[in-house]
PDB file of C-alpha atoms in Angstrom:
ATOM      1  CA  UNK A  28     -27.718  -5.624  40.788  1.00  0.00           C
ATOM      2  CA  UNK A  29     -26.852  -9.314  40.923  1.00  0.00           C
ATOM      3  CA  UNK A  30     -28.412 -12.051  43.011  1.00  0.00           C
ATOM      4  CA  UNK A  31     -25.576 -11.935  45.540  1.00  0.00           C
ATOM      5  CA  UNK A  32     -26.147  -8.247  46.256  1.00  0.00           C
ATOM      6  CA  UNK A  33     -29.874  -8.818  46.755  1.00  0.00           C
ATOM      7  CA  UNK A  34     -29.175 -11.627  49.220  1.00  0.00           C
ATOM      8  CA  UNK A  35     -26.644  -9.433  51.043  1.00  0.00           C
ATOM      9  CA  UNK A  36     -29.136  -6.598  51.429  1.00  0.00           C
ATOM     10  CA  UNK A  37     -31.836  -9.052  52.514  1.00  0.00           C
ATOM     11  CA  UNK A  38     -29.462 -10.197  55.240  1.00  0.00           C
ATOM     12  CA  UNK A  39     -28.882  -6.529  56.064  1.00  0.00           C
ATOM     13  CA  UNK A  40     -32.621  -6.031  56.615  1.00  0.00           C
ATOM     14  CA  UNK A  41     -32.900  -9.180  58.749  1.00  0.00           C
ATOM     15  CA  UNK A  42     -30.045  -8.056  60.990  1.00  0.00           C
ATOM     16  CA  UNK A  43     -31.564  -4.591  61.227  1.00  0.00           C
ATOM     17  CA  UNK A  44     -34.717  -6.250  62.523  1.00  0.00           C
ATOM     18  CA  UNK A  45     -32.577  -8.112  65.068  1.00  0.00           C
ATOM     19  CA  UNK A  46     -31.214  -4.732  66.171  1.00  0.00           C
ATOM     20  CA  UNK A  47     -34.818  -3.682  66.778  1.00  0.00           C
ATOM     21  CA  UNK A  48     -35.397  -6.663  69.089  1.00  0.00           C
ATOM     22  CA  UNK A  49     -34.610  -4.845  72.385  1.00  0.00           C
ATOM     23  CA  UNK A  50     -37.113  -2.107  71.556  1.00  0.00           C
ATOM     24  CA  UNK A  51     -39.780  -4.634  70.574  1.00  0.00           C
ATOM     25  CA  UNK A  52     -39.336  -6.552  73.832  1.00  0.00           C
ATOM     26  CA  UNK A  53     -39.502  -3.319  75.819  1.00  0.00           C
ATOM     27  CA  UNK A  54     -42.746  -2.426  74.043  1.00  0.00           C
ATOM     28  CA  UNK A  55     -44.242  -5.690  75.276  1.00  0.00           C
ATOM     29  CA  UNK A  56     -43.075  -4.939  78.843  1.00  0.00           C
ATOM     30  CA  UNK A  57     -40.325  -7.550  78.738  1.00  0.00           C
ATOM     31  CA  UNK A  58     -37.265  -6.475  80.740  1.00  0.00           C
ATOM     32  CA  UNK A  59     -34.260  -6.399  78.431  1.00  0.00           C
ATOM     33  CA  UNK A  60     -30.891  -4.689  78.910  1.00  0.00           C
ATOM     34  CA  UNK A  61     -30.248  -2.907  75.613  1.00  0.00           C
ATOM     35  CA  UNK A  62     -26.710  -1.876  76.580  1.00  0.00           C
ATOM     36  CA  UNK A  63     -25.677  -5.482  77.209  1.00  0.00           C
ATOM     37  CA  UNK A  64     -27.382  -6.684  74.023  1.00  0.00           C
ATOM     38  CA  UNK A  65     -25.644  -4.171  71.745  1.00  0.00           C
ATOM     39  CA  UNK A  66     -22.292  -4.563  73.504  1.00  0.00           C
ATOM     40  CA  UNK A  67     -22.303  -8.351  73.150  1.00  0.00           C
ATOM     41  CA  UNK A  68     -23.443  -8.117  69.534  1.00  0.00           C
ATOM     42  CA  UNK A  69     -20.623  -5.671  68.757  1.00  0.00           C
ATOM     43  CA  UNK A  70     -18.011  -7.912  70.380  1.00  0.00           C
ATOM     44  CA  UNK A  71     -19.214 -10.975  68.464  1.00  0.00           C
ATOM     45  CA  UNK A  72     -19.282  -9.119  65.157  1.00  0.00           C
ATOM     46  CA  UNK A  73     -15.827  -7.606  65.621  1.00  0.00           C
ATOM     47  CA  UNK A  74     -14.425 -11.019  66.563  1.00  0.00           C
ATOM     48  CA  UNK A  75     -15.940 -12.587  63.453  1.00  0.00           C
ATOM     49  CA  UNK A  76     -14.409  -9.927  61.209  1.00  0.00           C
ATOM     50  CA  UNK A  77     -11.023 -10.329  62.894  1.00  0.00           C
ATOM     51  CA  UNK A  78     -11.103 -14.001  61.930  1.00  0.00           C
ATOM     52  CA  UNK A  79     -11.996 -13.095  58.338  1.00  0.00           C
ATOM     53  CA  UNK A  80      -9.191 -10.537  58.118  1.00  0.00           C
ATOM     54  CA  UNK A  81      -6.633 -13.083  59.318  1.00  0.00           C
ATOM     55  CA  UNK A  82      -7.781 -15.769  56.895  1.00  0.00           C
ATOM     56  CA  UNK A  83      -5.119 -14.962  54.230  1.00  0.00           C
ATOM     57  CA  UNK A  84      -2.439 -15.587  56.894  1.00  0.00           C
ATOM     58  CA  UNK A  85      -4.014 -18.963  57.601  1.00  0.00           C
ATOM     59  CA  UNK A  86      -3.897 -19.832  53.912  1.00  0.00           C
ATOM     60  CA  UNK A  87      -0.187 -18.993  53.598  1.00  0.00           C
ATOM     61  CA  UNK A  88       0.584 -21.016  56.730  1.00  0.00           C
ATOM     62  CA  UNK A  89      -1.266 -24.048  55.336  1.00  0.00           C
ATOM     63  CA  UNK A  90       0.577 -23.726  52.032  1.00  0.00           C
ATOM     64  CA  UNK A  91       3.951 -23.419  53.773  1.00  0.00           C
ATOM     65  CA  UNK A  92       3.246 -26.416  56.029  1.00  0.00           C
ATOM     66  CA  UNK A  93       2.258 -28.635  53.094  1.00  0.00           C
ATOM     67  CA  UNK A  94       5.313 -27.660  51.040  1.00  0.00           C
ATOM     68  CA  UNK A  95       7.745 -28.260  53.906  1.00  0.00           C
ATOM     69  CA  UNK A  96       6.096 -31.575  54.787  1.00  0.00           C
ATOM     70  CA  UNK A  97       6.330 -32.768  51.170  1.00  0.00           C
ATOM     71  CA  UNK A  98       9.984 -31.789  50.848  1.00  0.00           C
ATOM     72  CA  UNK A  99      10.879 -33.466  54.140  1.00  0.00           C
ATOM     73  CA  UNK A 100       8.967 -36.622  53.197  1.00  0.00           C
ATOM     74  CA  UNK A 101      10.809 -37.108  49.910  1.00  0.00           C
ATOM     75  CA  UNK A 102      14.146 -36.218  51.471  1.00  0.00           C
ATOM     76  CA  UNK A 103      13.604 -38.926  54.101  1.00  0.00           C
ATOM     77  CA  UNK A 104      12.726 -41.447  51.388  1.00  0.00           C
ATOM     78  CA  UNK A 105      15.856 -40.644  49.422  1.00  0.00           C
ATOM     79  CA  UNK A 106      17.995 -40.920  52.563  1.00  0.00           C
ATOM     80  CA  UNK A 107      16.388 -44.224  53.553  1.00  0.00           C
ATOM     81  CA  UNK A 108      16.384 -45.753  50.065  1.00  0.00           C
ATOM     82  CA  UNK A 109      19.400 -44.624  48.041  1.00  0.00           C
ATOM     83  CA  UNK A 110      18.214 -43.515  44.636  1.00  0.00           C
ATOM     84  CA  UNK A 111      20.651 -45.100  42.218  1.00  0.00           C
ATOM     85  CA  UNK A 112      18.586 -45.738  39.144  1.00  0.00           C
ATOM     86  CA  UNK A 113      17.147 -43.148  36.829  1.00  0.00           C
ATOM     87  CA  UNK A 114      13.828 -45.026  36.825  1.00  0.00           C
ATOM     88  CA  UNK A 115      13.452 -44.822  40.602  1.00  0.00           C
ATOM     89  CA  UNK A 116      14.332 -41.147  40.582  1.00  0.00           C
ATOM     90  CA  UNK A 117      11.815 -40.494  37.805  1.00  0.00           C
ATOM     91  CA  UNK A 118       9.040 -42.286  39.704  1.00  0.00           C
ATOM     92  CA  UNK A 119       9.708 -40.274  42.851  1.00  0.00           C
ATOM     93  CA  UNK A 120       9.735 -37.048  40.847  1.00  0.00           C
ATOM     94  CA  UNK A 121       6.370 -37.881  39.268  1.00  0.00           C
ATOM     95  CA  UNK A 122       4.861 -38.705  42.665  1.00  0.00           C
ATOM     96  CA  UNK A 123       6.143 -35.438  44.104  1.00  0.00           C
ATOM     97  CA  UNK A 124       4.737 -33.569  41.111  1.00  0.00           C
ATOM     98  CA  UNK A 125       1.296 -35.115  41.714  1.00  0.00           C
ATOM     99  CA  UNK A 126       1.405 -34.105  45.375  1.00  0.00           C
ATOM    100  CA  UNK A 127       2.456 -30.595  44.384  1.00  0.00           C
ATOM    101  CA  UNK A 128      -0.573 -30.500  42.094  1.00  0.00           C
ATOM    102  CA  UNK A 129      -2.820 -31.374  45.044  1.00  0.00           C
ATOM    103  CA  UNK A 130      -1.218 -28.553  47.048  1.00  0.00           C
ATOM    104  CA  UNK A 131      -1.892 -26.089  44.235  1.00  0.00           C
ATOM    105  CA  UNK A 132      -5.505 -27.264  44.011  1.00  0.00           C
ATOM    106  CA  UNK A 133      -6.049 -26.768  47.746  1.00  0.00           C
ATOM    107  CA  UNK A 134      -4.404 -23.342  47.581  1.00  0.00           C
ATOM    108  CA  UNK A 135      -6.656 -22.395  44.666  1.00  0.00           C
ATOM    109  CA  UNK A 136      -9.786 -23.486  46.532  1.00  0.00           C
ATOM    110  CA  UNK A 137      -8.786 -21.464  49.590  1.00  0.00           C
ATOM    111  CA  UNK A 138      -8.027 -18.392  47.488  1.00  0.00           C
ATOM    112  CA  UNK A 139     -11.412 -18.754  45.769  1.00  0.00           C
ATOM    113  CA  UNK A 140     -13.149 -18.694  49.139  1.00  0.00           C
ATOM    114  CA  UNK A 141     -11.235 -15.552  50.111  1.00  0.00           C
ATOM    115  CA  UNK A 142     -12.136 -13.775  46.902  1.00  0.00           C
ATOM    116  CA  UNK A 143     -15.753 -14.807  47.381  1.00  0.00           C
ATOM    117  CA  UNK A 144     -15.735 -13.256  50.845  1.00  0.00           C
ATOM    118  CA  UNK A 145     -14.250 -10.053  49.467  1.00  0.00           C
ATOM    119  CA  UNK A 146     -17.035  -9.892  46.874  1.00  0.00           C
ATOM    120  CA  UNK A 147     -19.679 -10.314  49.549  1.00  0.00           C
ATOM    121  CA  UNK A 148     -18.035  -7.544  51.589  1.00  0.00           C
ATOM    122  CA  UNK A 149     -21.279  -7.033  53.484  1.00  0.00           C
ATOM    123  CA  UNK A 150     -19.886  -8.279  56.722  1.00  0.00           C
ATOM    124  CA  UNK A 151     -17.819  -5.122  57.005  1.00  0.00           C
ATOM    125  CA  UNK A 152     -20.851  -2.940  56.358  1.00  0.00           C
ATOM    126  CA  UNK A 153     -22.942  -4.862  58.849  1.00  0.00           C
ATOM    127  CA  UNK A 154     -20.201  -4.532  61.443  1.00  0.00           C
ATOM    128  CA  UNK A 155     -20.203  -0.765  61.000  1.00  0.00           C
ATOM    129  CA  UNK A 156     -23.987  -0.804  61.227  1.00  0.00           C
ATOM    130  CA  UNK A 157     -23.949  -2.652  64.541  1.00  0.00           C
ATOM    131  CA  UNK A 158     -21.258  -0.338  65.887  1.00  0.00           C
ATOM    132  CA  UNK A 159     -23.233   2.684  64.703  1.00  0.00           C
ATOM    133  CA  UNK A 160     -26.347   1.504  66.521  1.00  0.00           C
ATOM    134  CA  UNK A 161     -24.345   0.635  69.649  1.00  0.00           C
ATOM    135  CA  UNK A 162     -22.740   4.091  69.726  1.00  0.00           C
ATOM    136  CA  UNK A 163     -26.134   5.675  69.091  1.00  0.00           C
ATOM    137  CA  UNK A 164     -27.685   3.851  72.025  1.00  0.00           C
ATOM    138  CA  UNK A 165     -24.940   4.795  74.470  1.00  0.00           C
ATOM    139  CA  UNK A 166     -25.062   8.436  73.339  1.00  0.00           C
ATOM    140  CA  UNK A 167     -28.764   8.954  72.734  1.00  0.00           C
ATOM    141  CA  UNK A 168     -30.448   6.047  74.556  1.00  0.00           C
ATOM    142  CA  UNK A 169     -33.859   5.066  73.165  1.00  0.00           C
ATOM    143  CA  UNK A 170     -33.612   7.576  70.319  1.00  0.00           C
ATOM    144  CA  UNK A 171     -31.348   4.960  68.731  1.00  0.00           C
ATOM    145  CA  UNK A 172     -34.603   3.304  67.640  1.00  0.00           C
ATOM    146  CA  UNK A 173     -34.888   5.827  64.813  1.00  0.00           C
ATOM    147  CA  UNK A 174     -31.322   5.112  63.748  1.00  0.00           C
ATOM    148  CA  UNK A 175     -32.068   1.393  63.499  1.00  0.00           C
ATOM    149  CA  UNK A 176     -35.195   2.053  61.445  1.00  0.00           C
ATOM    150  CA  UNK A 177     -33.168   4.243  59.082  1.00  0.00           C
ATOM    151  CA  UNK A 178     -30.722   1.369  58.545  1.00  0.00           C
ATOM    152  CA  UNK A 179     -33.530  -1.057  57.766  1.00  0.00           C
ATOM    153  CA  UNK A 180     -35.240   1.323  55.347  1.00  0.00           C
ATOM    154  CA  UNK A 181     -33.189   4.166  53.871  1.00  0.00           C
ATOM    155  CA  UNK A 182     -29.967   2.226  53.328  1.00  0.00           C
ATOM    156  CA  UNK A 183     -31.385  -1.142  52.272  1.00  0.00           C
ATOM    157  CA  UNK A 184     -34.145   0.199  50.024  1.00  0.00           C
ATOM    158  CA  UNK A 185     -31.864   2.748  48.351  1.00  0.00           C
ATOM    159  CA  UNK A 186     -29.318   0.065  47.478  1.00  0.00           C
ATOM    160  CA  UNK A 187     -31.814  -2.507  46.203  1.00  0.00           C
ATOM    161  CA  UNK A 188     -33.963  -0.094  44.178  1.00  0.00           C
ATOM    162  CA  UNK A 189     -30.913   1.749  42.884  1.00  0.00           C
ATOM    163  CA  UNK A 190     -29.292  -1.496  41.806  1.00  0.00           C
ATOM    164  CA  UNK A 191     -32.410  -2.814  40.074  1.00  0.00           C
ATOM    165  CA  UNK A 192     -33.837   0.301  38.422  1.00  0.00           C
ATOM    166  CA  UNK A 193     -31.420   3.166  39.024  1.00  0.00           C
ATOM    167  CA  UNK A 194     -30.169   4.915  35.895  1.00  0.00           C
ATOM    168  CA  UNK A 195     -29.512   8.472  37.103  1.00  0.00           C
ATOM    169  CA  UNK A 196     -26.423   8.926  39.266  1.00  0.00           C
ATOM    170  CA  UNK A 197     -26.235  11.490  42.035  1.00  0.00           C
ATOM    171  CA  UNK A 198     -23.284  13.911  41.692  1.00  0.00           C
ATOM    172  CA  UNK A 199     -20.028  12.932  43.412  1.00  0.00           C
ATOM    173  CA  UNK A 200     -21.277   9.456  44.400  1.00  0.00           C
ATOM    174  CA  UNK A 201     -22.210   6.120  42.841  1.00  0.00           C
ATOM    175  CA  UNK A 202     -25.673   6.195  44.434  1.00  0.00           C
ATOM    176  CA  UNK A 203     -28.713   6.707  42.213  1.00  0.00           C
ATOM    177  CA  UNK A 204     -31.551   9.224  42.292  1.00  0.00           C
ATOM    178  CA  UNK A 205     -34.122   6.420  42.074  1.00  0.00           C
ATOM    179  CA  UNK A 206     -32.603   4.532  44.998  1.00  0.00           C
ATOM    180  CA  UNK A 207     -32.247   7.579  47.233  1.00  0.00           C
ATOM    181  CA  UNK A 208     -35.806   8.756  46.610  1.00  0.00           C
ATOM    182  CA  UNK A 209     -37.166   5.265  47.304  1.00  0.00           C
ATOM    183  CA  UNK A 210     -35.240   5.032  50.580  1.00  0.00           C
ATOM    184  CA  UNK A 211     -36.444   8.501  51.517  1.00  0.00           C
ATOM    185  CA  UNK A 212     -40.112   7.616  50.899  1.00  0.00           C
ATOM    186  CA  UNK A 213     -39.972   4.339  52.841  1.00  0.00           C
ATOM    187  CA  UNK A 214     -38.245   5.924  55.857  1.00  0.00           C
ATOM    188  CA  UNK A 215     -40.643   8.884  55.798  1.00  0.00           C
ATOM    189  CA  UNK A 216     -43.596   6.484  55.778  1.00  0.00           C
ATOM    190  CA  UNK A 217     -42.123   4.478  58.669  1.00  0.00           C
ATOM    191  CA  UNK A 218     -41.614   7.623  60.761  1.00  0.00           C
ATOM    192  CA  UNK A 219     -45.175   8.821  60.165  1.00  0.00           C
ATOM    193  CA  UNK A 220     -46.512   5.393  61.160  1.00  0.00           C
ATOM    194  CA  UNK A 221     -44.415   5.679  64.336  1.00  0.00           C
ATOM    195  CA  UNK A 222     -46.231   8.898  65.207  1.00  0.00           C
ATOM    196  CA  UNK A 223     -43.556  11.421  64.261  1.00  0.00           C
ATOM    197  CA  UNK A 224     -45.060  14.764  63.091  1.00  0.00           C
ATOM    198  CA  UNK A 225     -44.929  15.104  59.302  1.00  0.00           C
ATOM    199  CA  UNK A 226     -42.527  18.077  59.155  1.00  0.00           C
ATOM    200  CA  UNK A 227     -40.113  16.452  61.606  1.00  0.00           C
ATOM    201  CA  UNK A 228     -40.350  13.145  59.764  1.00  0.00           C
ATOM    202  CA  UNK A 229     -39.650  14.965  56.501  1.00  0.00           C
ATOM    203  CA  UNK A 230     -36.491  16.602  57.882  1.00  0.00           C
ATOM    204  CA  UNK A 231     -35.244  13.328  59.374  1.00  0.00           C
ATOM    205  CA  UNK A 232     -35.838  11.531  56.076  1.00  0.00           C
ATOM    206  CA  UNK A 233     -33.996  14.175  54.054  1.00  0.00           C
ATOM    207  CA  UNK A 234     -31.000  14.026  56.403  1.00  0.00           C
ATOM    208  CA  UNK A 235     -31.004  10.215  56.268  1.00  0.00           C
ATOM    209  CA  UNK A 236     -31.113  10.307  52.463  1.00  0.00           C
ATOM    210  CA  UNK A 237     -28.129  12.689  52.295  1.00  0.00           C
ATOM    211  CA  UNK A 238     -26.062  10.713  54.818  1.00  0.00           C
ATOM    212  CA  UNK A 239     -26.823   7.424  53.037  1.00  0.00           C
ATOM    213  CA  UNK A 240     -25.740   8.869  49.710  1.00  0.00           C
ATOM    214  CA  UNK A 241     -22.620  10.800  50.724  1.00  0.00           C
ATOM    215  CA  UNK A 242     -21.230   9.473  54.011  1.00  0.00           C
ATOM    216  CA  UNK A 243     -17.855   7.736  53.850  1.00  0.00           C
ATOM    217  CA  UNK A 244     -19.425   4.781  55.695  1.00  0.00           C
ATOM    218  CA  UNK A 245     -23.192   5.160  55.752  1.00  0.00           C
ATOM    219  CA  UNK A 246     -23.814   2.073  57.902  1.00  0.00           C
ATOM    220  CA  UNK A 247     -21.800   3.660  60.707  1.00  0.00           C
ATOM    221  CA  UNK A 248     -22.890   7.289  60.391  1.00  0.00           C
ATOM    222  CA  UNK A 249     -26.528   6.906  59.359  1.00  0.00           C
ATOM    223  CA  UNK A 250     -27.861   5.619  62.715  1.00  0.00           C
ATOM    224  CA  UNK A 251     -25.720   8.123  64.640  1.00  0.00           C
ATOM    225  CA  UNK A 252     -26.891  11.170  62.649  1.00  0.00           C
ATOM    226  CA  UNK A 253     -30.536  10.103  62.681  1.00  0.00           C
ATOM    227  CA  UNK A 254     -30.512   9.239  66.403  1.00  0.00           C
ATOM    228  CA  UNK A 255     -28.855  12.555  67.248  1.00  0.00           C
ATOM    229  CA  UNK A 256     -31.355  14.553  65.213  1.00  0.00           C
ATOM    230  CA  UNK A 257     -34.251  12.574  66.674  1.00  0.00           C
ATOM    231  CA  UNK A 258     -33.370  13.799  70.167  1.00  0.00           C
ATOM    232  CA  UNK A 259     -34.450  17.289  69.061  1.00  0.00           C
ATOM    233  CA  UNK A 260     -37.308  16.414  66.720  1.00  0.00           C
ATOM    234  CA  UNK A 261     -39.177  13.447  68.204  1.00  0.00           C
TER     235      UNK A 261
END
């Protein structure tokens, strides 16, 4: 696991803690509308990702605008000052070539930023996580708390530990045995500390471990599965 992935998962944990905020405030008898909080957070996150998705279109528009502006500029110069000598024409060509080089440099810098965003990729996962928690709250109300805790523990710990020390792959997935077991233990410990009976906590932790390892999008499905199961076991 590289430094970027560690930072991304650290951000994942921080945002999971933010998702816990409504429950923490309620615990301290502070009136807080969880439905409004999760709805607003979902809207903001979806809007942010929409901007990121459209960024390549912005880059092509900037490139097109610069090219057309350059061509028009030199056409106007040639119309205003008749180019009769080879020297004058050569100078204008060299100037245009330099400007074209600046355009290519700007385009390269923009494309580098886009590739860097694609490497980070965590924004998409975090968006699914927020949506998963929002759906969990509207379907299962305060049982969504257990879904949020599973995001902050099972998913994050499994990825970090698996990336740093994992050597044994689980079948049919790129997740590791070491990562999954670590996430399982941390979530199980958290549930026991929250007062969940051991057997129930064990079942919830096993389900969370399986969903984290094999779900198509674990950030979306993990909180939903755990919250649903918690309604029967907590």
